[in-house]
JSON list of C-alpha atoms in Angstrom, two decimals:
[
{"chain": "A", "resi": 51, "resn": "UNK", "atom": "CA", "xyz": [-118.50, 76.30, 47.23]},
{"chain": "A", "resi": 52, "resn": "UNK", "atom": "CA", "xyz": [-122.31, 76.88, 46.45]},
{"chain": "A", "resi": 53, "resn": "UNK", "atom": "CA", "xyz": [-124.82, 74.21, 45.24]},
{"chain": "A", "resi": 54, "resn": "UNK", "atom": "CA", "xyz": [-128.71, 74.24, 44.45]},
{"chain": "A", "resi": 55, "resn": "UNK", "atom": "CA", "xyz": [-130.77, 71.70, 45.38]},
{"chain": "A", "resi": 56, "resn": "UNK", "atom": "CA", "xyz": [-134.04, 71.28, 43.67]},
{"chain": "A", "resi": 57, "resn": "UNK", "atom": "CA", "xyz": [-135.94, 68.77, 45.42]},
{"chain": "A", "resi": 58, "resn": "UNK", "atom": "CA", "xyz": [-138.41, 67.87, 42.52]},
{"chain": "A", "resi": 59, "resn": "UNK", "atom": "CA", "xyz": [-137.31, 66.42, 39.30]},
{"chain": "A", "resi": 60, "resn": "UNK", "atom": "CA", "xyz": [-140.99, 66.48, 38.03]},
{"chain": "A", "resi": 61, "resn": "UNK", "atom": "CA", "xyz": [-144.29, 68.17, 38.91]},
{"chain": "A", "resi": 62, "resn": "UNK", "atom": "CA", "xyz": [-147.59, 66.63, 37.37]},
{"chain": "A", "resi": 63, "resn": "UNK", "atom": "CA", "xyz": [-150.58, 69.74, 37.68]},
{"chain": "A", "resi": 64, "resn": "UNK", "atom": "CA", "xyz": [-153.51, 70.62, 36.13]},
{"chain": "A", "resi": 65, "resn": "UNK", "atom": "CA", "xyz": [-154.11, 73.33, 33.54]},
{"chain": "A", "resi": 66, "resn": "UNK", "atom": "CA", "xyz": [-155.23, 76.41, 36.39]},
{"chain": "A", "resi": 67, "resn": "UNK", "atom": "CA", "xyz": [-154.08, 75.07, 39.28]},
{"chain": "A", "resi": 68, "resn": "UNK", "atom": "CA", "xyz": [-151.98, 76.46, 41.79]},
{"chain": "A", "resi": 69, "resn": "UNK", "atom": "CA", "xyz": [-147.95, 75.12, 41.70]},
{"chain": "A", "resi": 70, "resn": "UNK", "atom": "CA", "xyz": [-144.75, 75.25, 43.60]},
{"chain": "A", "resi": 71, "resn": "UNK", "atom": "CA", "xyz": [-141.21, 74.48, 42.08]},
{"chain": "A", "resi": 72, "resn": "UNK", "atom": "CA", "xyz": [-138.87, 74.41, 45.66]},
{"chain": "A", "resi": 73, "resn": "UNK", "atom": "CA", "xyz": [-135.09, 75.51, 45.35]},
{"chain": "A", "resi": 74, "resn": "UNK", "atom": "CA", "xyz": [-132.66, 75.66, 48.16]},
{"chain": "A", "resi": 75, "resn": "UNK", "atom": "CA", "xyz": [-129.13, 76.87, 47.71]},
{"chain": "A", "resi": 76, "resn": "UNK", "atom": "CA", "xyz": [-126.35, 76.60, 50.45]},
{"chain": "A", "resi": 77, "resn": "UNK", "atom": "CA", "xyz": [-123.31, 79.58, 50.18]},
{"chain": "A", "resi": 78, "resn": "UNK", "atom": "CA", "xyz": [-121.59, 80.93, 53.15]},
{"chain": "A", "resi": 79, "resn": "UNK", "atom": "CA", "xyz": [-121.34, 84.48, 51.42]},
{"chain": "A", "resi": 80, "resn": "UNK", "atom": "CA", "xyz": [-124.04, 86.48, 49.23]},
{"chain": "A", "resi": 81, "resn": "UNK", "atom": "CA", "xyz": [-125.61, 85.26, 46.16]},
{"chain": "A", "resi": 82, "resn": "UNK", "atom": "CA", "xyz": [-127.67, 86.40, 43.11]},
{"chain": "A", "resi": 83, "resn": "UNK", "atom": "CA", "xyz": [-130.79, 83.83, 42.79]},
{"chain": "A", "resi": 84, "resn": "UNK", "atom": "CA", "xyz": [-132.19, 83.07, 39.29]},
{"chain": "A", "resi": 85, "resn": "UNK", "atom": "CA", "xyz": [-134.79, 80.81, 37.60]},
{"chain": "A", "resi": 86, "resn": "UNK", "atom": "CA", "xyz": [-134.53, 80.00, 33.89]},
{"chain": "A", "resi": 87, "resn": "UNK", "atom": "CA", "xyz": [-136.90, 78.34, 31.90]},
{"chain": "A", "resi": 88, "resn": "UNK", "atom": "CA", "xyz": [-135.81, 75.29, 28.88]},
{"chain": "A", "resi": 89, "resn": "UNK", "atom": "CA", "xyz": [-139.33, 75.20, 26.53]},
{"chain": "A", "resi": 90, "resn": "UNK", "atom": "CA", "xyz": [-138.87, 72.51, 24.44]},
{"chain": "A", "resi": 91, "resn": "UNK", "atom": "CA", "xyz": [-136.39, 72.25, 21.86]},
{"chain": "A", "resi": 92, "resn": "UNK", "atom": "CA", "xyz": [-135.57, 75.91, 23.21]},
{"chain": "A", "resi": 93, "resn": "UNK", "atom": "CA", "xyz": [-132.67, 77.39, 24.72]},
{"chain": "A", "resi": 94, "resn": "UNK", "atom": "CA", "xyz": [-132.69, 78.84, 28.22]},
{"chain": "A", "resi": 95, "resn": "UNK", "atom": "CA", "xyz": [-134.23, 82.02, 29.37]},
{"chain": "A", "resi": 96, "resn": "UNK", "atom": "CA", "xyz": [-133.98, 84.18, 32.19]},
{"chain": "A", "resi": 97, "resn": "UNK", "atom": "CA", "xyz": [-137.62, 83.83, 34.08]},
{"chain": "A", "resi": 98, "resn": "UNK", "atom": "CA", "xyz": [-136.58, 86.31, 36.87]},
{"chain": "A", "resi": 99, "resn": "UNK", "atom": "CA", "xyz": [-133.95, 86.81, 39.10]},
{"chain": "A", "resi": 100, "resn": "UNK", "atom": "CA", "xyz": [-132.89, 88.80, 43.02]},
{"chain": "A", "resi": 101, "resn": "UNK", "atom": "CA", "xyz": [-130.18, 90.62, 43.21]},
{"chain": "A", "resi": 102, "resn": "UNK", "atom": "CA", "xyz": [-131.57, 92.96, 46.22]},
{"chain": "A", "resi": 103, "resn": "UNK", "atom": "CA", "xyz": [-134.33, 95.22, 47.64]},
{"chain": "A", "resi": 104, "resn": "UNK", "atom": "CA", "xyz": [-137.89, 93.56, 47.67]},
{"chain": "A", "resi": 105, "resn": "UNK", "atom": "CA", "xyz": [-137.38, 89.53, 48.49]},
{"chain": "A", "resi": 106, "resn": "UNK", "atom": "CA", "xyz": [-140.74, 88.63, 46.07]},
{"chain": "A", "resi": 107, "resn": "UNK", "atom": "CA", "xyz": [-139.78, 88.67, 42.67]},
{"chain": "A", "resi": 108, "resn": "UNK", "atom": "CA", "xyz": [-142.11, 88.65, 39.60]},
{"chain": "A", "resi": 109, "resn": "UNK", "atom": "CA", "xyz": [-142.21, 87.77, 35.83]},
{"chain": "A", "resi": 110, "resn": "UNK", "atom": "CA", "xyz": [-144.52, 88.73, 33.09]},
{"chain": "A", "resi": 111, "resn": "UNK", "atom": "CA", "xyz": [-145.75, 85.62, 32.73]},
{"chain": "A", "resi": 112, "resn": "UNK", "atom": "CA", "xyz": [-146.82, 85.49, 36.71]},
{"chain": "A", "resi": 113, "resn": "UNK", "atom": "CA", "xyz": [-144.66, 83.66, 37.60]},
{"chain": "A", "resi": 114, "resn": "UNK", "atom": "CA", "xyz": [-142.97, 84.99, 41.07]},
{"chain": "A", "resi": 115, "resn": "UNK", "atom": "CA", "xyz": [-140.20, 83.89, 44.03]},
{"chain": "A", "resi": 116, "resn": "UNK", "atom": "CA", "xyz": [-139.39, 84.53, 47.15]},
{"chain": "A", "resi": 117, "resn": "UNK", "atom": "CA", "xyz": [-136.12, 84.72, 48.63]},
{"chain": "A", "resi": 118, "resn": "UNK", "atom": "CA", "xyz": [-135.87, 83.74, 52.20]},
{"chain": "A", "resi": 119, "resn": "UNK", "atom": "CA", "xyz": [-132.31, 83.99, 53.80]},
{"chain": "A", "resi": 120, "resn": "UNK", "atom": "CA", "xyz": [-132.95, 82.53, 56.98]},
{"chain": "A", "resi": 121, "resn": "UNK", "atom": "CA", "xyz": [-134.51, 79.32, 55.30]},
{"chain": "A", "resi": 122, "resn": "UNK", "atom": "CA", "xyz": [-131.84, 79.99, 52.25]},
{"chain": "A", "resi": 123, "resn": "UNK", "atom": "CA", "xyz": [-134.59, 79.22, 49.56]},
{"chain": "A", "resi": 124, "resn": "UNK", "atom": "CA", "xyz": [-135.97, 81.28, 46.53]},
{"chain": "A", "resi": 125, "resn": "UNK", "atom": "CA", "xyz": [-139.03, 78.89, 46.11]},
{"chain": "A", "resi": 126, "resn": "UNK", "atom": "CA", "xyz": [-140.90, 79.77, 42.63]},
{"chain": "A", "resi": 127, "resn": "UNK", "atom": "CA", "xyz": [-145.14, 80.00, 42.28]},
{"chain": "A", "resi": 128, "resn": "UNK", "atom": "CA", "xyz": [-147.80, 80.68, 39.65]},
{"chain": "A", "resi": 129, "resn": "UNK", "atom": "CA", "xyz": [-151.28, 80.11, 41.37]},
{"chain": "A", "resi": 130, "resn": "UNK", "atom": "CA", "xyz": [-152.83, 79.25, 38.64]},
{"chain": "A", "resi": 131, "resn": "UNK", "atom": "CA", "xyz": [-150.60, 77.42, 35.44]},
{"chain": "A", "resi": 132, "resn": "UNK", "atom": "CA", "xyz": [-151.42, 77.11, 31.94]},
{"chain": "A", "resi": 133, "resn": "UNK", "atom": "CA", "xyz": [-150.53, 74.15, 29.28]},
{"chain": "A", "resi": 134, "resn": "UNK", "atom": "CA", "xyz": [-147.74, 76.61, 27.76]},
{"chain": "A", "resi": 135, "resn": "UNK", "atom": "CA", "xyz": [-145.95, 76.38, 31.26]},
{"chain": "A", "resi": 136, "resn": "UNK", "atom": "CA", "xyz": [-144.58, 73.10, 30.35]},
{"chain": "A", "resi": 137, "resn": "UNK", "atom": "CA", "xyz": [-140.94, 73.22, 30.29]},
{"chain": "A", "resi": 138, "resn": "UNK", "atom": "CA", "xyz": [-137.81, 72.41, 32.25]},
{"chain": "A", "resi": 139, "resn": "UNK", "atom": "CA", "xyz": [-137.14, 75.01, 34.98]},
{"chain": "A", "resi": 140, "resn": "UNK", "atom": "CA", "xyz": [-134.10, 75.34, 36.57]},
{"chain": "A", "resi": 141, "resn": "UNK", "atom": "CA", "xyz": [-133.07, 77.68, 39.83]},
{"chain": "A", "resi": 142, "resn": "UNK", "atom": "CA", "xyz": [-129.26, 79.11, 40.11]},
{"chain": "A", "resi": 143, "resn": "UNK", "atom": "CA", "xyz": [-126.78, 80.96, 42.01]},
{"chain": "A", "resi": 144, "resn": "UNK", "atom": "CA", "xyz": [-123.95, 83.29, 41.53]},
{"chain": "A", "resi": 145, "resn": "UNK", "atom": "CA", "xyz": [-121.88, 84.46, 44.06]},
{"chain": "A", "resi": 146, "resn": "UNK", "atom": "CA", "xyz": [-121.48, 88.64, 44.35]},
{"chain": "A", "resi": 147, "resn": "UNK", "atom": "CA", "xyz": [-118.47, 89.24, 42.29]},
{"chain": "A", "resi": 148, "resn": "UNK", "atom": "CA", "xyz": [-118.51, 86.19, 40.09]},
{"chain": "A", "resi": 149, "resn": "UNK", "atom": "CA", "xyz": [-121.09, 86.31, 37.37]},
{"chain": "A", "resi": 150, "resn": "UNK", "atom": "CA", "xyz": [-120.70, 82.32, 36.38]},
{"chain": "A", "resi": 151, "resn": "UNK", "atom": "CA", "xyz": [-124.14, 80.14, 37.04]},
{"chain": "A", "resi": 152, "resn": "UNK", "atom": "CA", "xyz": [-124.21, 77.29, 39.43]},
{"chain": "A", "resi": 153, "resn": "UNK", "atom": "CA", "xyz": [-127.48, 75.32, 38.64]},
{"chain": "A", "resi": 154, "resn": "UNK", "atom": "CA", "xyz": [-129.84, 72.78, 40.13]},
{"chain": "A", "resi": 155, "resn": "UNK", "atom": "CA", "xyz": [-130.67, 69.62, 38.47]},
{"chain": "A", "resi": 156, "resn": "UNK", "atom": "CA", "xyz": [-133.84, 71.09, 37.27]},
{"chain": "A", "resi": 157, "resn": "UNK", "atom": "CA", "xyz": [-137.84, 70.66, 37.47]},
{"chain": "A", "resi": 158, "resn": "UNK", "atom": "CA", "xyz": [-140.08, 69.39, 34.64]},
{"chain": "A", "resi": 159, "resn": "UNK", "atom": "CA", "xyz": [-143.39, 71.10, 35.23]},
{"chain": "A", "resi": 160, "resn": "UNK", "atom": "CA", "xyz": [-146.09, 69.03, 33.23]},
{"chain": "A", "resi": 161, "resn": "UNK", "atom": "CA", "xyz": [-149.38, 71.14, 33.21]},
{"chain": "A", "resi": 162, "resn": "UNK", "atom": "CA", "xyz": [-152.32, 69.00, 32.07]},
{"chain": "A", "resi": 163, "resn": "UNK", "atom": "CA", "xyz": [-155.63, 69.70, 30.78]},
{"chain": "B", "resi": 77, "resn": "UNK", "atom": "CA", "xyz": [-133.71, 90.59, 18.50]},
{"chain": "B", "resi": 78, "resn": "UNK", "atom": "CA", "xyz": [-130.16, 90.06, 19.16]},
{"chain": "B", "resi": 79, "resn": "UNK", "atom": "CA", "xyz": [-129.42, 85.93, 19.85]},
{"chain": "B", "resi": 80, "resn": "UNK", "atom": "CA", "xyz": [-126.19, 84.06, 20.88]},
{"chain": "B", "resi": 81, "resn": "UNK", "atom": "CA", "xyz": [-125.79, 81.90, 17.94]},
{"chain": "B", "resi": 82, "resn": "UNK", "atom": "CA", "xyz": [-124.09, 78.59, 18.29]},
{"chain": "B", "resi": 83, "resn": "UNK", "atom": "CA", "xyz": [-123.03, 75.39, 15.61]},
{"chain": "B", "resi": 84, "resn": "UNK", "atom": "CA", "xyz": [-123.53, 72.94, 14.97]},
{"chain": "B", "resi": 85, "resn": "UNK", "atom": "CA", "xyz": [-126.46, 71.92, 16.72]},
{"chain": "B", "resi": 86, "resn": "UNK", "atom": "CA", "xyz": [-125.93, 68.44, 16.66]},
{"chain": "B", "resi": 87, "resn": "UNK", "atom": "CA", "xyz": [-122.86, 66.24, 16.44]},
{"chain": "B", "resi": 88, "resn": "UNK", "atom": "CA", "xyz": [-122.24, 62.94, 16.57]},
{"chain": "B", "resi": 89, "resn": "UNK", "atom": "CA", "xyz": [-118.32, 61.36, 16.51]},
{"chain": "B", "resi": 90, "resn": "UNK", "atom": "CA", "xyz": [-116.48, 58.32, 17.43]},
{"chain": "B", "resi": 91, "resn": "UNK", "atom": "CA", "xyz": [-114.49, 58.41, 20.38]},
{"chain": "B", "resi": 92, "resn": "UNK", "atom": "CA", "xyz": [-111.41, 59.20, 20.26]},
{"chain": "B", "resi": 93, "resn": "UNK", "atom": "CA", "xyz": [-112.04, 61.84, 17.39]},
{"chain": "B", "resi": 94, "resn": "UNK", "atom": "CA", "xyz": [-111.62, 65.49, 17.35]},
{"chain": "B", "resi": 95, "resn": "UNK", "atom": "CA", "xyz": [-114.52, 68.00, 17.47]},
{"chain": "B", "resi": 96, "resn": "UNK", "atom": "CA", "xyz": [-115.08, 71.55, 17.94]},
{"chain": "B", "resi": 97, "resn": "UNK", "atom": "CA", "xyz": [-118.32, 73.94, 18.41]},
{"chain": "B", "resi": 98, "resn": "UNK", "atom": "CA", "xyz": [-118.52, 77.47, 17.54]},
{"chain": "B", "resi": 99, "resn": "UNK", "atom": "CA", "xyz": [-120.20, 80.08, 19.30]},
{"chain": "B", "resi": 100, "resn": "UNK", "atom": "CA", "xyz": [-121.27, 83.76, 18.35]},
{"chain": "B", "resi": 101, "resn": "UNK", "atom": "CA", "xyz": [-122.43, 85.89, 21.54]},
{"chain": "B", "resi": 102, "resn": "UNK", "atom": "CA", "xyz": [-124.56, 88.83, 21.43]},
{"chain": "B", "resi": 103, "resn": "UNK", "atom": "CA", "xyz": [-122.95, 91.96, 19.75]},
{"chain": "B", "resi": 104, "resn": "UNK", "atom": "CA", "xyz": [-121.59, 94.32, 22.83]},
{"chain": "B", "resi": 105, "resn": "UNK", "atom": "CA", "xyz": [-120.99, 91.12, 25.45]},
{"chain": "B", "resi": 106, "resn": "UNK", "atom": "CA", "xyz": [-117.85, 91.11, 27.14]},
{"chain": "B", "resi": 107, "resn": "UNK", "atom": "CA", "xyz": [-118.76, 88.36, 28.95]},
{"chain": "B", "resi": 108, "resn": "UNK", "atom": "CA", "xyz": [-118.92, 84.90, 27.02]},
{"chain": "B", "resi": 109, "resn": "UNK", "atom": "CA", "xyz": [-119.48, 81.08, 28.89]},
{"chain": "B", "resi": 110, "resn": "UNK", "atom": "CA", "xyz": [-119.12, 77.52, 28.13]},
{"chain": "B", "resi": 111, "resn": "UNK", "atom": "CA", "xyz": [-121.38, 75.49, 29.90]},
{"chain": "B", "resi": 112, "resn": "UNK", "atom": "CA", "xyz": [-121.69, 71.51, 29.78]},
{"chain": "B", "resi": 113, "resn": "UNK", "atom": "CA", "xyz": [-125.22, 69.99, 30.52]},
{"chain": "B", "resi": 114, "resn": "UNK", "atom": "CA", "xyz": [-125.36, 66.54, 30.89]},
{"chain": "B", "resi": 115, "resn": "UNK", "atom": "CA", "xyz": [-128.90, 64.72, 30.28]},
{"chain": "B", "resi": 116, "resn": "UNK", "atom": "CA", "xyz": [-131.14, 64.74, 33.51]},
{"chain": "B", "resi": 117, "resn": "UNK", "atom": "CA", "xyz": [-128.43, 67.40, 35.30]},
{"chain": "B", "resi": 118, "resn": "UNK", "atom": "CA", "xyz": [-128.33, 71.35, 35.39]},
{"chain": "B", "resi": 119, "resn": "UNK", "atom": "CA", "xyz": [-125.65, 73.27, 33.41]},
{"chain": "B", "resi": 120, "resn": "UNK", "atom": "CA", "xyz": [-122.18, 73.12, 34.60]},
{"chain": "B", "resi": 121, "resn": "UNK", "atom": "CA", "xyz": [-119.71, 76.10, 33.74]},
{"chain": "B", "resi": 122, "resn": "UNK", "atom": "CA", "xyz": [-116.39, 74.85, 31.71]},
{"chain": "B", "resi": 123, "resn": "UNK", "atom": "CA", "xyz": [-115.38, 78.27, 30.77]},
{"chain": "B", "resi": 124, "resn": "UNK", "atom": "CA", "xyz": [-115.56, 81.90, 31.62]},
{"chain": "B", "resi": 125, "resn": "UNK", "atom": "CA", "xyz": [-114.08, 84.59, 28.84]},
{"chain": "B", "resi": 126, "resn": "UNK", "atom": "CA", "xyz": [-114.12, 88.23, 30.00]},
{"chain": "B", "resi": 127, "resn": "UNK", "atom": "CA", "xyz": [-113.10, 89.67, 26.32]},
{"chain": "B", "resi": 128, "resn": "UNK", "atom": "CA", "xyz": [-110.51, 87.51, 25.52]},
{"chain": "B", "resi": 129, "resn": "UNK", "atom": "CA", "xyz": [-109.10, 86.13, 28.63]},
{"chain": "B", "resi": 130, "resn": "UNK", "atom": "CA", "xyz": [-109.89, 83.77, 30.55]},
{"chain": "B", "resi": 131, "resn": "UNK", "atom": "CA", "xyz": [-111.52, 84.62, 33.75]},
{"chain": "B", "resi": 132, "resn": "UNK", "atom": "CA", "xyz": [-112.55, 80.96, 35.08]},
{"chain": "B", "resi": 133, "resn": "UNK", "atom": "CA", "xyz": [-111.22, 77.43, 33.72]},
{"chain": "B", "resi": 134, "resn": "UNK", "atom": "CA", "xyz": [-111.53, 75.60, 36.97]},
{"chain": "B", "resi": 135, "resn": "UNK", "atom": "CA", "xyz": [-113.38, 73.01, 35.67]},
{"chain": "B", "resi": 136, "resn": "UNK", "atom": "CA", "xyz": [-112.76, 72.41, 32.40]},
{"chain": "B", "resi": 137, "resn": "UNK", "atom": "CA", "xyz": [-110.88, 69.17, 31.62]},
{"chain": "B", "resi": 138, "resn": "UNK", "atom": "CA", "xyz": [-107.80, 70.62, 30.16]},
{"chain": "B", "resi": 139, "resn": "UNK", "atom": "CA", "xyz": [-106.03, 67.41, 28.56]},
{"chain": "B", "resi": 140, "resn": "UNK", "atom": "CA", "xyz": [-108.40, 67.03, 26.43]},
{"chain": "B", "resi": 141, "resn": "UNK", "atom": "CA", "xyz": [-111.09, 70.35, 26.47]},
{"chain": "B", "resi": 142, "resn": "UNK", "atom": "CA", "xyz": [-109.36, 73.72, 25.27]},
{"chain": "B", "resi": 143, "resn": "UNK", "atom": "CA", "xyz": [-111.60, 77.11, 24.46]},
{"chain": "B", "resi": 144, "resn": "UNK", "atom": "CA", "xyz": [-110.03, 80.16, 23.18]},
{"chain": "B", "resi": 145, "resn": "UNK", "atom": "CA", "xyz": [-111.75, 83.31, 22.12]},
{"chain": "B", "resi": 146, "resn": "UNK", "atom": "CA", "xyz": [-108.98, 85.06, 20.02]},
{"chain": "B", "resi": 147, "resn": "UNK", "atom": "CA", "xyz": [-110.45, 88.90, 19.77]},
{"chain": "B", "resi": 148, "resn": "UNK", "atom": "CA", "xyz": [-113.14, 88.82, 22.05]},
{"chain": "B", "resi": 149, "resn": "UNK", "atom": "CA", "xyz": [-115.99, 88.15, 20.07]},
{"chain": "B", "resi": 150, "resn": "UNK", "atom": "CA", "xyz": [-116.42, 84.64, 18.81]},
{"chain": "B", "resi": 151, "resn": "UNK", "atom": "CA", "xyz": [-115.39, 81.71, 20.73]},
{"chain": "B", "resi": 152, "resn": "UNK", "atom": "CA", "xyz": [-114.26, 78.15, 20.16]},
{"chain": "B", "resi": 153, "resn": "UNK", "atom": "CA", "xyz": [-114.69, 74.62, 22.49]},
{"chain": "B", "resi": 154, "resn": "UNK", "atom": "CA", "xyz": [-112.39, 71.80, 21.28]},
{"chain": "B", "resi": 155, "resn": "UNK", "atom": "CA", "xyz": [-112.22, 68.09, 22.42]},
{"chain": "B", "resi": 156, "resn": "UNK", "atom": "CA", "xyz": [-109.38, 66.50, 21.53]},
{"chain": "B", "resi": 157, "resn": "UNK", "atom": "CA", "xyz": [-110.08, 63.01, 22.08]},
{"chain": "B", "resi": 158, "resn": "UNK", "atom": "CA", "xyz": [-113.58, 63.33, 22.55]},
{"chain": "B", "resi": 159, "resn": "UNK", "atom": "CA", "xyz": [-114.23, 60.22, 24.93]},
{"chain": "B", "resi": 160, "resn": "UNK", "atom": "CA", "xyz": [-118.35, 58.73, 25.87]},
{"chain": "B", "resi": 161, "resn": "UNK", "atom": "CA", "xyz": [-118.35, 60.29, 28.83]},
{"chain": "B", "resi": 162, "resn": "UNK", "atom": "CA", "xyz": [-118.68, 63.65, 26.51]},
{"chain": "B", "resi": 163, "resn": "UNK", "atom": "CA", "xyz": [-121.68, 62.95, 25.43]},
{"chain": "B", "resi": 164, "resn": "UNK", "atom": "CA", "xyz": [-123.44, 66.19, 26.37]},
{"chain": "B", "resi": 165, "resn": "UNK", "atom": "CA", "xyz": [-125.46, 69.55, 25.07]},
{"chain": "B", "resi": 166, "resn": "UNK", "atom": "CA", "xyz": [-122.69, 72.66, 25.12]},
{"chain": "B", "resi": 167, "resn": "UNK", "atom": "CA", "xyz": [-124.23, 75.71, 25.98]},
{"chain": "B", "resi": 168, "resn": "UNK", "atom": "CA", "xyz": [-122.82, 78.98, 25.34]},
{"chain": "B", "resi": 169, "resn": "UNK", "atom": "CA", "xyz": [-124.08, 82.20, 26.84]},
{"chain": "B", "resi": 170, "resn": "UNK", "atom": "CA", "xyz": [-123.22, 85.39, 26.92]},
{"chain": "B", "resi": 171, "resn": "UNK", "atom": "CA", "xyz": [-124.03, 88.96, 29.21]},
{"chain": "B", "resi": 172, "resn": "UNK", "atom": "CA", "xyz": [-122.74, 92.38, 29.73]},
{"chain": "B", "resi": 173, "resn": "UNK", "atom": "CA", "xyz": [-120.01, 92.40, 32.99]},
{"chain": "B", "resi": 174, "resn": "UNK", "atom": "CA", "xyz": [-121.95, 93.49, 35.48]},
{"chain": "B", "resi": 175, "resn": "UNK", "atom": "CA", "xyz": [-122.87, 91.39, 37.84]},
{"chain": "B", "resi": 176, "resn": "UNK", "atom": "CA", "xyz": [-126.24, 89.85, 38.33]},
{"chain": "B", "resi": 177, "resn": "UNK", "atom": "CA", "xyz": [-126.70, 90.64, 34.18]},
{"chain": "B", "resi": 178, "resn": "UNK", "atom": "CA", "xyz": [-128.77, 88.53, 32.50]},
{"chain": "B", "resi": 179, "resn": "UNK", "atom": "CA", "xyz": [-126.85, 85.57, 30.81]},
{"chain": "B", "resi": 180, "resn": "UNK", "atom": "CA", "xyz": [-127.80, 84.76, 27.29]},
{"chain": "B", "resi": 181, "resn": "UNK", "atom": "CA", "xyz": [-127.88, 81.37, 26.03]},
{"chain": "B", "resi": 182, "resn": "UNK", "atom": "CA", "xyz": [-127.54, 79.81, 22.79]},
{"chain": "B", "resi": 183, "resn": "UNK", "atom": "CA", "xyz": [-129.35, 76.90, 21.38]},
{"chain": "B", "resi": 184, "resn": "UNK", "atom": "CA", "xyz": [-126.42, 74.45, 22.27]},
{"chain": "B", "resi": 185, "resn": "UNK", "atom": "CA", "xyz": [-124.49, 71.65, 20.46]},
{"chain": "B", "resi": 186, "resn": "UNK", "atom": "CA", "xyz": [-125.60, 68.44, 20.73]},
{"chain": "B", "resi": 187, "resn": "UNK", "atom": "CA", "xyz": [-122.62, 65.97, 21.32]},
{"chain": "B", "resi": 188, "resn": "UNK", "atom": "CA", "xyz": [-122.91, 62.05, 20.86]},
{"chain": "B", "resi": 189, "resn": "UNK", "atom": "CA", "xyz": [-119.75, 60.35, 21.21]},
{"chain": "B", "resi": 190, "resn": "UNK", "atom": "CA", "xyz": [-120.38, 56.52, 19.65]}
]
């Protein structure tokens, strides 16, 4: 079975400086990576996801990832956050073929002024 | 812009009760999902719906969780007795069937079980 591991449960950082959420995943065959975002009293929304091709991934909020197989992480970065980044972010994994979500524990960014 | 709707969004019961949250996905999704998210922990899956069978029940607790999703739209989570340990927010979400689409979540029901 796959699991996600997010090593941080929270990440204090200033308002433009440069931050790193880490996500590892462990799956013995091929998997779709994904970060979603929680704002407060929100729902959860896709932030970007792999699925193939190019290993960096990007949002439109500059937010990107990087999937690295050998290493089995899909680490996400924003080098330089703003207060409206605070939220709950959360990596996950599906396996090719089956299109249910296994999540990590999640990461609460707190961007201060 | 099209949103999976879900209610209500809060509950609160005494154990032992019955309870029951709705959930409306986004018009044209096949694909519908129950998810469980416990306070301080990630989502968990319960259920998995492909129209309106069920693809994936591994891990719902079925002597006292059921889910149905009669003709493929709408969908239904039932506890029957709800118990503390339920306490929880129930996601739904819902995507298109091919893989790696985008899943769609709901607001979520707030569940506290007194």
């Amino acid at each position: 079975a796959q699991s996600v591991t997010q090593l941080d449960s929270q990440v204090p950082v200033f308002e433009e400086a440069p931050v790193e959420l880490r996500c590892n995943y462990s799956s013995s065959v091929s998997v779709y990576l994904f970060w979603y975002v929680q704002y407060p009293n929100q729902g959860l929304q896709l932030l970007l996801k792999y699925l193939s091709g190019s290993t960096l991934v990007e949002s439109i909020n500059g937010f990107e990832a990087e999937f690295n197989k050998s290493q089995t992480s899909f680490h996400l970065r924003k080098p330089s956050v703003h207060i409206s980044d605070t939220a709950e972010y959360f990596c996950a994994v599906s396996l090719t073929g089956r299109r249910a979500l296994t999540f990590g524990s999640g990461t609460r960014l707190q961007v201060q002024p | 812009e099209a949103e999976v709707a879900q209610s209500p969004r809060y509950k609160i019961t005494e154990k032992s009760q019955a309870v029951a949250f709705w959930c409306d996905p986004i018009s044209g999704h096949a694909t519908l999902y129950w998810y469980r998210q416990i306070l301080g922990q990630g989502p968990e899956l319960l259920v998995q719906f492909q129209d309106e069978s069920v693809v994936d029940d591994s891990q719902l607790p079925k002597d006292r969780f059921s889910a149905e999703r009669l003709k493929g739209v709408d969908s239904t989570l039932k506890i029957q007795p709800a118990e503390l340990g339920d306490s929880a927010m129930y996601l739904c979400a819902s995507s298109f069937p091919g893989q790696g689409s985008e899943q769609f979540f709901g607001p979520g029901t707030r569940l506290t079980v007194l």
